[in-house]
Short mmCIF file of C-alpha atoms (C1' of nucleotides) in Angstrom, two decimals:
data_model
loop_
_atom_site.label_atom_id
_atom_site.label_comp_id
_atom_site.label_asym_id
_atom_site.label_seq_id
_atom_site.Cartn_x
_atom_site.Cartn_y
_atom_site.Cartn_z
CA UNK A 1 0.00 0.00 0.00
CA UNK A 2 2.66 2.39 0.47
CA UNK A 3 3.06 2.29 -3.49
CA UNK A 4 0.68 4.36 -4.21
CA UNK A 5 2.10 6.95 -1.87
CA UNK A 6 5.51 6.39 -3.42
CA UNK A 7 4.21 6.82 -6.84
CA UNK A 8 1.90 10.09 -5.26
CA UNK A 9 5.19 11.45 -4.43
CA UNK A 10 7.58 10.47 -7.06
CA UNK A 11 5.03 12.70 -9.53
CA UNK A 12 5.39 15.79 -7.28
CA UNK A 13 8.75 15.49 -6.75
CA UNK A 14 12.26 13.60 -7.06
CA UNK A 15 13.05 10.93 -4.70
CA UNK A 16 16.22 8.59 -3.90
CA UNK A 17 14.82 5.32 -2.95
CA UNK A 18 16.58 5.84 0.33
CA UNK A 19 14.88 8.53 1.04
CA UNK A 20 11.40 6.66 0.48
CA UNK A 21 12.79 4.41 2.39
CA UNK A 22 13.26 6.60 4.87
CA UNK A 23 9.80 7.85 4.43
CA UNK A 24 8.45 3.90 4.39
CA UNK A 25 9.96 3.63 7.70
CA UNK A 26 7.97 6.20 9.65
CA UNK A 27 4.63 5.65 7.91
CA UNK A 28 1.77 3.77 9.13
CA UNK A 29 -1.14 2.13 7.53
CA UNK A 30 -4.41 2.22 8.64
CA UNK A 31 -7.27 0.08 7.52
CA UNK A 32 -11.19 1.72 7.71
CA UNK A 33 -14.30 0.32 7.69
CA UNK A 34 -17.19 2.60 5.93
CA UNK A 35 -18.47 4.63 9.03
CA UNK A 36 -15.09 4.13 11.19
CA UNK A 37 -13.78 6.59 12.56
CA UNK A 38 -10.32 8.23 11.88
CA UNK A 39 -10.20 11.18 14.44
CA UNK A 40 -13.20 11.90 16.97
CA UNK A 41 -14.34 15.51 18.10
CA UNK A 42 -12.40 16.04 21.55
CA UNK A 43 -9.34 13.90 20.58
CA UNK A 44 -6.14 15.78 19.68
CA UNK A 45 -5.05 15.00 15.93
CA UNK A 46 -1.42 14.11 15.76
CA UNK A 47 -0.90 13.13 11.93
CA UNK A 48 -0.31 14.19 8.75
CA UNK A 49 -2.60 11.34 6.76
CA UNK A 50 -2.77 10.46 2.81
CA UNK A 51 -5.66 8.53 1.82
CA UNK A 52 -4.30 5.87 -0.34
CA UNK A 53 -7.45 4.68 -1.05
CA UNK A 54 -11.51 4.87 -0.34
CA UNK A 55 -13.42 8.74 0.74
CA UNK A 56 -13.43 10.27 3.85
CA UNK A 57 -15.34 13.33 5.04
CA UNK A 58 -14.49 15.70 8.03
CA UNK A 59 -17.12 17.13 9.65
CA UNK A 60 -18.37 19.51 12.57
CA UNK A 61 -21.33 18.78 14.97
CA UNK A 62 -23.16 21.73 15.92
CA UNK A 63 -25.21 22.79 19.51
CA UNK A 64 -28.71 21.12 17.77
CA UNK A 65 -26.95 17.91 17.20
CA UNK A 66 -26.47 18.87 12.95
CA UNK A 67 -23.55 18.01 10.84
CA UNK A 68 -21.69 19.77 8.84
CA UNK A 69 -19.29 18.55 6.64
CA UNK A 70 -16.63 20.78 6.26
CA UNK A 71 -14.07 18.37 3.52
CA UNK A 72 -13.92 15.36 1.93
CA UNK A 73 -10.81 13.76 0.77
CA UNK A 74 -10.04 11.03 -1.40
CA UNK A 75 -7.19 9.15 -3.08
CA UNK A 76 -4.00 11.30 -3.22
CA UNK A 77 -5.44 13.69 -1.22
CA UNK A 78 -4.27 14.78 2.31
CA UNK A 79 -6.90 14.47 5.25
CA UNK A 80 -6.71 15.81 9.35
CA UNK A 81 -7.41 18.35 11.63
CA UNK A 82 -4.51 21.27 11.13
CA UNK A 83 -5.83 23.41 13.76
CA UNK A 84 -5.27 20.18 16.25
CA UNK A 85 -2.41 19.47 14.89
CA UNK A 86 -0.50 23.06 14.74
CA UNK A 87 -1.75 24.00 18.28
CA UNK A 88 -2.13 20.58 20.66
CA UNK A 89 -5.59 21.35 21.00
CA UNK A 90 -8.74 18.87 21.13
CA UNK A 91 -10.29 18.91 17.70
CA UNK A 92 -13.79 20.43 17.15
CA UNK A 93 -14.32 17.77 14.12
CA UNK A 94 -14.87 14.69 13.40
CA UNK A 95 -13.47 12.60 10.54
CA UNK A 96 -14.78 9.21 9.55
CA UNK A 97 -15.03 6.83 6.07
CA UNK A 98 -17.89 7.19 4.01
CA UNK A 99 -16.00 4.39 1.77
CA UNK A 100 -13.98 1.26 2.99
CA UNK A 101 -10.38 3.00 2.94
CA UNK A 102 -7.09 3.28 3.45
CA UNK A 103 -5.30 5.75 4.99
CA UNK A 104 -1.51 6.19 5.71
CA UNK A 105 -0.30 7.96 8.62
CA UNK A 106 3.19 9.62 9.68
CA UNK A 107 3.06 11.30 13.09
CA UNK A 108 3.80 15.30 13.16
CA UNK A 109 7.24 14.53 14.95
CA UNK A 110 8.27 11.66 12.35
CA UNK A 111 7.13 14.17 9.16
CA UNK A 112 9.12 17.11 10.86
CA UNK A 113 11.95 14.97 10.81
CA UNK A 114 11.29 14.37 6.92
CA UNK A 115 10.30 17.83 5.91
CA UNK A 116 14.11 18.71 7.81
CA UNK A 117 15.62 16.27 6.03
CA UNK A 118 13.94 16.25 2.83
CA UNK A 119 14.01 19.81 1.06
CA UNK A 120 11.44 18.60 -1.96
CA UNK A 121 8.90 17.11 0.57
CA UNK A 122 9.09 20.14 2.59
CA UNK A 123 8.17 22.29 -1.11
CA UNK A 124 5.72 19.35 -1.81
CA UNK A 125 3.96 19.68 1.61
CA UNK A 126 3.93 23.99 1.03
CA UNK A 127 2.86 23.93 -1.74
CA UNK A 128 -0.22 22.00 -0.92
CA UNK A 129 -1.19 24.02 1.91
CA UNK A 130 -1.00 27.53 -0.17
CA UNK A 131 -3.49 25.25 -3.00
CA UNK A 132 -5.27 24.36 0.19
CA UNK A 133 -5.50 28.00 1.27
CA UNK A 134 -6.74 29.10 -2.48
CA UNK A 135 -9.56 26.23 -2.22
CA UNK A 136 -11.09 27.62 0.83
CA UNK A 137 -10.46 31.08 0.39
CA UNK A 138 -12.15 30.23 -3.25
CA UNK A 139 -15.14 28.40 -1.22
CA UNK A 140 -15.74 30.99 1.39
CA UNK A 141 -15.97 33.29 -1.61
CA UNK A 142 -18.47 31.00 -3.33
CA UNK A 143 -20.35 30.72 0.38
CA UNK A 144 -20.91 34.62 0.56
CA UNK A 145 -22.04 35.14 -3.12
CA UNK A 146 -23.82 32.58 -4.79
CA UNK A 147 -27.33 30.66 -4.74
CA UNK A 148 -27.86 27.11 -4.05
CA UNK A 149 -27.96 25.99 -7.11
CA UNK A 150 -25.05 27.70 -8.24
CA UNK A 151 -23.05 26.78 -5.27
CA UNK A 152 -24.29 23.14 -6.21
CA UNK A 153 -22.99 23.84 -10.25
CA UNK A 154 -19.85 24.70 -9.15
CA UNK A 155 -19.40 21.88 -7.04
CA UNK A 156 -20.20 19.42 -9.27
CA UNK A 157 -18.14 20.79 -11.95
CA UNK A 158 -15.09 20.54 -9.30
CA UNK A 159 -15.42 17.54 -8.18
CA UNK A 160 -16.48 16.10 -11.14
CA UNK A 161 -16.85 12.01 -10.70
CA UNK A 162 -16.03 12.23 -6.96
CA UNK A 163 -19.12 13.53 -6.29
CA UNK A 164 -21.09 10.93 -7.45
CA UNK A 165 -19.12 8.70 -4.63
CA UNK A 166 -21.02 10.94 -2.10
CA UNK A 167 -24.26 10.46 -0.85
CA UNK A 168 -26.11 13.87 -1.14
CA UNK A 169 -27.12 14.51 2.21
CA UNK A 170 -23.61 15.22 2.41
CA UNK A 171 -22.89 17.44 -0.84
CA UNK A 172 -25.97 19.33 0.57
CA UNK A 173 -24.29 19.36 4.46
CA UNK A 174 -20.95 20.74 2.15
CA UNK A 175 -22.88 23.22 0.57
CA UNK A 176 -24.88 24.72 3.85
CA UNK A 177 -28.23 23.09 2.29
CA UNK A 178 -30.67 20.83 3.62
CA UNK A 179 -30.92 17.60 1.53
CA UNK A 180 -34.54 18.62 0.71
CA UNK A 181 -33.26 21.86 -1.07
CA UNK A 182 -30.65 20.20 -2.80
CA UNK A 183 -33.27 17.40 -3.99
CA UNK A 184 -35.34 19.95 -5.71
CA UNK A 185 -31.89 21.90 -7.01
CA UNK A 186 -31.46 18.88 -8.66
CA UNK A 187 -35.23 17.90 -10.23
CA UNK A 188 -35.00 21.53 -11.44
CA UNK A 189 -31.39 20.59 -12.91
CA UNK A 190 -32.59 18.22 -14.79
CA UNK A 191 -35.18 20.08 -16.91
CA UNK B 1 8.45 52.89 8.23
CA UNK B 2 10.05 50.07 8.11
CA UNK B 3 10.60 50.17 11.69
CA UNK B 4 7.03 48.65 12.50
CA UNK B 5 7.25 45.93 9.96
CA UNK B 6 10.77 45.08 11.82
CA UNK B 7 9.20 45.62 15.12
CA UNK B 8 6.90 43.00 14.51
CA UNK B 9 9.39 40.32 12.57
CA UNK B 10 11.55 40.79 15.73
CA UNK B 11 8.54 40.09 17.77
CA UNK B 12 7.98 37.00 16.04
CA UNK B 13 11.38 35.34 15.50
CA UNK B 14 15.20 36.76 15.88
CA UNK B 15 16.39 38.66 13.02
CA UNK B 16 20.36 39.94 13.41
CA UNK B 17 20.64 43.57 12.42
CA UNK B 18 22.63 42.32 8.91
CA UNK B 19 19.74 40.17 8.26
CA UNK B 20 16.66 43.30 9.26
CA UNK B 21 19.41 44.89 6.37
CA UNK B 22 18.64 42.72 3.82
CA UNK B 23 15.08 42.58 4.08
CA UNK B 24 14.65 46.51 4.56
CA UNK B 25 17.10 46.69 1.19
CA UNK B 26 14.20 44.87 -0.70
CA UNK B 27 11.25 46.57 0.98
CA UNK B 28 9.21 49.27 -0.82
CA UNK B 29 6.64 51.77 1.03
CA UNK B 30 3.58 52.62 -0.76
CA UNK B 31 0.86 54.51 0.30
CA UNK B 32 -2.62 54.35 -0.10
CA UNK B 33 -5.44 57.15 0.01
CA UNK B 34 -8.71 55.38 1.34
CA UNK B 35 -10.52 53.79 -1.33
CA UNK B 36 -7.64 53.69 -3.57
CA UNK B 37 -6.62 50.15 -5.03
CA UNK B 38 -3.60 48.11 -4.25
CA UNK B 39 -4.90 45.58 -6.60
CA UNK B 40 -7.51 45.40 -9.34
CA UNK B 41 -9.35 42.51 -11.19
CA UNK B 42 -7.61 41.35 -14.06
CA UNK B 43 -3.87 42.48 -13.29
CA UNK B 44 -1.35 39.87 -11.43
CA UNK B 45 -0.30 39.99 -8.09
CA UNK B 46 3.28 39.88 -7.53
CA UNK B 47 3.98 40.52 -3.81
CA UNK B 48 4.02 39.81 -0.24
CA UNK B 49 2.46 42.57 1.23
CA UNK B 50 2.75 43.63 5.37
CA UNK B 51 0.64 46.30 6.36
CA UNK B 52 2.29 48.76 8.84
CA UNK B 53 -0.82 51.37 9.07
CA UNK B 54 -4.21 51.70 8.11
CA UNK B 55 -6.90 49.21 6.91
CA UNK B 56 -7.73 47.39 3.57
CA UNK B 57 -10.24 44.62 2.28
CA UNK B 58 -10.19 41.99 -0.49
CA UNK B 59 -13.11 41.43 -2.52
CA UNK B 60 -14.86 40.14 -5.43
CA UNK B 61 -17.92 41.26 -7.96
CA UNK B 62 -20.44 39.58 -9.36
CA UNK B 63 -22.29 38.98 -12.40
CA UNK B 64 -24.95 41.25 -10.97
CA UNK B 65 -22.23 43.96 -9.89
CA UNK B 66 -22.47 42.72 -6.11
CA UNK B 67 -19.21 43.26 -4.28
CA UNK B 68 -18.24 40.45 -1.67
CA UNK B 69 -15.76 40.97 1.18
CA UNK B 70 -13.41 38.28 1.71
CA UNK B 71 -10.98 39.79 3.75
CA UNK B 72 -9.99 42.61 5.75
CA UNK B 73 -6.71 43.41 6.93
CA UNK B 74 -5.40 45.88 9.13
CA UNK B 75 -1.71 46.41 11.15
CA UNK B 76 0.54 43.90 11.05
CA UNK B 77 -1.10 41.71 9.09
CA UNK B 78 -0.30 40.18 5.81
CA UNK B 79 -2.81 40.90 2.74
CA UNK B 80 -2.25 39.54 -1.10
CA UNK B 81 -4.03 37.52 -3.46
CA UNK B 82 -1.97 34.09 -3.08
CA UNK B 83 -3.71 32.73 -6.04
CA UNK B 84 -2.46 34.89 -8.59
CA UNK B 85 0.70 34.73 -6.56
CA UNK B 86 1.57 31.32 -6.58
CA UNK B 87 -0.01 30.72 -10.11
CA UNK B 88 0.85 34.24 -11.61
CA UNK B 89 -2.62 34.37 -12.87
CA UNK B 90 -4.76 37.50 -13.36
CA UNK B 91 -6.79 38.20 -10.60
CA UNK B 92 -10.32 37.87 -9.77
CA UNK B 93 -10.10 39.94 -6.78
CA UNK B 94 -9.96 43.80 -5.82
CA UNK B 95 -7.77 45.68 -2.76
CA UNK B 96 -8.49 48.63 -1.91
CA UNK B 97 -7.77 51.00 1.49
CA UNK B 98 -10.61 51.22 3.97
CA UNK B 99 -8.80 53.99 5.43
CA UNK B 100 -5.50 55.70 4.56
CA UNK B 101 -2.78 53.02 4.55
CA UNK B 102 0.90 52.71 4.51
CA UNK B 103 1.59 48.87 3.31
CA UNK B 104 5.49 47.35 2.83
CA UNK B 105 5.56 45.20 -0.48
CA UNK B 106 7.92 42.85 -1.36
CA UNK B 107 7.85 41.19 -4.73
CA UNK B 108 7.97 37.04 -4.61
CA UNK B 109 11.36 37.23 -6.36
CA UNK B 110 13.04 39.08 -3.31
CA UNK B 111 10.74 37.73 -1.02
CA UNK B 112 11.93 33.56 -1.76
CA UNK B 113 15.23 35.27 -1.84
CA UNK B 114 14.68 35.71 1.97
CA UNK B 115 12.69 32.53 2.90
CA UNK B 116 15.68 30.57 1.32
CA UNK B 117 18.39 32.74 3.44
CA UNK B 118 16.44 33.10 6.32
CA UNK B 119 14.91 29.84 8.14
CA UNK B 120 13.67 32.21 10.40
CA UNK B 121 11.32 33.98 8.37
CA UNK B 122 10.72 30.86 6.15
CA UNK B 123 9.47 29.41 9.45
CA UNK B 124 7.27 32.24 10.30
CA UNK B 125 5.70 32.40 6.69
CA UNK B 126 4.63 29.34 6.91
CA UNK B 127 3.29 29.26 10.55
CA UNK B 128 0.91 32.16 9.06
CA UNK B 129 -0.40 30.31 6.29
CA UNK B 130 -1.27 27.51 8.46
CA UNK B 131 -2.97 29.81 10.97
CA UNK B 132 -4.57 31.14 7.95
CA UNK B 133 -5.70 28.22 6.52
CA UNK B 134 -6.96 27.52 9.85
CA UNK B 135 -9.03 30.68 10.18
CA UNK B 136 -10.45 30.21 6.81
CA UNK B 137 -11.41 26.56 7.34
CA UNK B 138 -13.09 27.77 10.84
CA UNK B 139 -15.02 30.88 8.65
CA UNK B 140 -16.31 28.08 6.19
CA UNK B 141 -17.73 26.02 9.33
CA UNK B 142 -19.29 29.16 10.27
CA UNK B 143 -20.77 30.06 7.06
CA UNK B 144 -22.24 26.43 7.02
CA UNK B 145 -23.70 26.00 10.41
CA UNK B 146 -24.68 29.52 11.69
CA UNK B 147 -27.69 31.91 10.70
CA UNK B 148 -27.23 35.70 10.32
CA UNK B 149 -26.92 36.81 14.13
CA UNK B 150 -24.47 33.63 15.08
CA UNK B 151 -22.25 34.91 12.19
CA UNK B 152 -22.39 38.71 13.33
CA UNK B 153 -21.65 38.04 17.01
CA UNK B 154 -18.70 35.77 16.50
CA UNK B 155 -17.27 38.58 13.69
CA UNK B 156 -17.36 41.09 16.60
CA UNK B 157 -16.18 38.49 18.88
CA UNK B 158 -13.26 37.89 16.79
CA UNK B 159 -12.56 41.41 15.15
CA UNK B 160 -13.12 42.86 18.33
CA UNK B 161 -12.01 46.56 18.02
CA UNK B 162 -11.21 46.47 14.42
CA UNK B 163 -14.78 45.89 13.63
CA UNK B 164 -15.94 49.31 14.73
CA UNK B 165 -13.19 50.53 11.81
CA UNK B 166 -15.30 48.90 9.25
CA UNK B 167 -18.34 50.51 7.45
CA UNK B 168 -20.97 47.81 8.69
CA UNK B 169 -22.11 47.34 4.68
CA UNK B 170 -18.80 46.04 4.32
CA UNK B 171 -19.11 43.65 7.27
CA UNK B 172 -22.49 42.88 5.81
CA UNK B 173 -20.97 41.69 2.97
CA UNK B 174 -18.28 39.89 4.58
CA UNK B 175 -21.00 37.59 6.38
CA UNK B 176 -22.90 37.27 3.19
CA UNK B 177 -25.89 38.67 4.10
CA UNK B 178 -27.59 42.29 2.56
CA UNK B 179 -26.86 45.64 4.89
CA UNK B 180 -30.80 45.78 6.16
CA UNK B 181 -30.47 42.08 7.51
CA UNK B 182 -27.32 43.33 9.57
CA UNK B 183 -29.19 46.35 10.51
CA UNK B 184 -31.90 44.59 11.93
CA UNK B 185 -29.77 41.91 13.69
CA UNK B 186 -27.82 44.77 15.24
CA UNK B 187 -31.09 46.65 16.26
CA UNK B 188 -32.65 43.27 17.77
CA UNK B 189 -28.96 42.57 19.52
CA UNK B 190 -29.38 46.20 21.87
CA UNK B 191 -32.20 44.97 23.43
"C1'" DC C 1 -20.63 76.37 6.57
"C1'" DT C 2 -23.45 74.39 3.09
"C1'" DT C 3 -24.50 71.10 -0.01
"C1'" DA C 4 -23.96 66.62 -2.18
"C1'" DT C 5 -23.01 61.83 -1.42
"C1'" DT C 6 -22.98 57.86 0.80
"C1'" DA C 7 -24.28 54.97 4.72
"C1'" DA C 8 -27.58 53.29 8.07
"C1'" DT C 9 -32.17 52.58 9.49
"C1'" DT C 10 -36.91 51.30 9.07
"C1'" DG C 11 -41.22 49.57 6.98
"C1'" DA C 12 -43.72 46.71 3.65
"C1'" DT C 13 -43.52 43.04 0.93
"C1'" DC C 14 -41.52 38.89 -1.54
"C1'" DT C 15 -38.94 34.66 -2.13
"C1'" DA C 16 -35.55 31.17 -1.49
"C1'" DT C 17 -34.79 27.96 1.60
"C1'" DG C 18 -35.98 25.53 5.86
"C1'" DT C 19 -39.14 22.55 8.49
"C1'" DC C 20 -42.26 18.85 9.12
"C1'" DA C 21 -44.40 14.83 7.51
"C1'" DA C 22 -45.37 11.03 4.39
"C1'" DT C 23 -43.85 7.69 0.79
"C1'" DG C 24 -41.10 4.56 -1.73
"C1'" DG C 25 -36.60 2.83 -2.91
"C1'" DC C 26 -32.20 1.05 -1.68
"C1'" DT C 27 -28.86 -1.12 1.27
"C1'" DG C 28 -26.79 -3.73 4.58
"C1'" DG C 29 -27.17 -7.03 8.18
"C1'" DT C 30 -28.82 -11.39 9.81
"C1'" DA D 1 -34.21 -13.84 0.91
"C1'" DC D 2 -36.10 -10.82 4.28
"C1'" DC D 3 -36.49 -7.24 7.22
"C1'" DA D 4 -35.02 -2.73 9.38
"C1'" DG D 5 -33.30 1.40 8.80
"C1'" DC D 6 -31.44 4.85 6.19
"C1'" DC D 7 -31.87 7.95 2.12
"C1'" DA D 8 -33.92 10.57 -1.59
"C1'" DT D 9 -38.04 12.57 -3.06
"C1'" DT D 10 -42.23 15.16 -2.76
"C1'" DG D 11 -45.91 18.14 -0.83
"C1'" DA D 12 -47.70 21.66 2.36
"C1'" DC D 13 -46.46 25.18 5.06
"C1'" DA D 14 -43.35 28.41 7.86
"C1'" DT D 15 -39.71 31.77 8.13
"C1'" DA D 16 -35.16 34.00 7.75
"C1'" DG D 17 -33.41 36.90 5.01
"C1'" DA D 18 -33.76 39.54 0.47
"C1'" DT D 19 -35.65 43.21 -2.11
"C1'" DC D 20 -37.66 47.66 -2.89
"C1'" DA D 21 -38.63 52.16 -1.31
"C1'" DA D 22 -38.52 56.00 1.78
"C1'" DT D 23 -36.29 58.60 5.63
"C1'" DT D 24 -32.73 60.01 8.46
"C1'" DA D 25 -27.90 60.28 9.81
"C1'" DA D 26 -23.22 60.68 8.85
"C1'" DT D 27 -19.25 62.07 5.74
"C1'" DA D 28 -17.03 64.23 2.22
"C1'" DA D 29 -16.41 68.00 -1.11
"C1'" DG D 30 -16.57 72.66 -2.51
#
DNA sequence: CTTATTAATTGATCTATGTCAATGGCTGGT
DNA sequence: ACCAGCCATTGACATAGATCAATTAATAAG
């Protein structure tokens, strides 16, 4: 399983295959059952995680008992809780499988060591976070000025096949929609 | 002028007076007039930009010719449009100063001069995109879960004093929600 | 100072979206 | 294969927030 991370990385960037060795050696796979949990709200996140395989969905619980699913993530994407993770703190999200996946974890400590030793991983890893920063600064933008439907347009033409991997409850919980909204978005869609 | 944006790098990490050299040697002043632009749709952003007085926001229009705030910025913080940055793409953003404003720009040529020189400030870069990633994850969990007066109360929580600096139209518009909505929510909040 | 703009407030509607409830279709577990 | 429990859909209705219009308050310009 840690092929596919090795071939992940080898497209971003150039590696020696000591040094994936040397990332092999700190990484960790984990195995999830659809529903299982990777991180639970109150628990402190301490990983940087790749999803090798299978969808995942982070996700906040509000004061009325609602979710509200802030990401998903699948293959060759990066998945956690960065606020957890940068400060110590308890998370305020949950994360959990919405597919049978696999996930592959290297413990902040262990990737600090990498990122130290490893110049293109440390590029790799900023460089994702800026993209990361666009997305959401691109989504809060889309929040703030658009309709349902067209925030339901443009996520469908971003995430293209993905979405039809997610169940719609949970596009709808994306988009700040009830599912009952985003059902007749959809039968007006289709016209 | 330089002398706050050094204040505040020497509050954040150690800088030796050689290296506070080099960085004032590639800094340029510019000021702004309130409601002038630092940047406009359509041209490319090319800087790192600190700003030592004053107060700007980032926004977008519309098809409909509907301005939406996505950012303020005021003192010591950093303000840019990293998308057109890091892909030297036109932007679909506008700057402008909320009040008169002194900002320090740095283009991205001098400025990964720097970060590759100076771990130090490489280091703190990076902390601050994390922490704003962070904040803009947390503003999309917002946007998601909370209705009109949830939003407004933690803006003031958060903005604290800045937010009586901002023409309430504008934080309106930040929240994504018209300027009579706000006014109401602000009426109902005296009681 | 005086006037011209722009911003904030308020009232009267309108509308997109939410809420509640019922139905039928899938799906997963036994 | 069967049942139980989600999930998507649909209808009827409620409501937060938008829109439009008028008034007042605050700022800016001459």
């Amino acid at each position: 399983m840690f092929t596919i991370f090795q071939n992940y990385l080898q497209s971003k960037a150039s590696f020696t295959s000591e040094q994936l060795e040397m990332i092999n050696a700190v990484s960790v796979i984990k195995k999830l059952r659809k529903n299982q949990y990777l991180l639970q709200e109150g628990d402190v996140w301490r990983y940087n995680a790749f999803v090798c395989q299978g969808c995942l969905r982070t996700y906040s619980i509000d004061e009325k008992g609602l979710e509200h699913v802030l990401n998903f993530a699948v293959e060759n994407w990066w998945i956690g809780d960065r606020e957890s993770l940068l400060n110590g703190t308890p998370s305020r999200f949950n994360i959990d499988a919405i597919e049978d996946s696999i996930v592959l974890l290297i413990t902040k400590e262990n990737f600090d060591m990498l990122t130290s030793k490893l110049p293109q991983l440390n590029d790799l890893v900023n460089l994702i976070l800026q993209r990361s920063f666009v997305a959401s600064q691109n989504r809060i933008n889309s929040n703030i000025s658009h309709t349902a439907e067209e925030k339901y347009k443009a996520f469908i033409e971003k995430y293209g096949p993905i979405s039809l991997r997610l169940p719609q409850h949970m596009i709808a919980s994306y988009l700040g929609i009830t599912p009952e909204t985003l059902s007749r978005v959809r039968k007006q869609l289709k016209k």
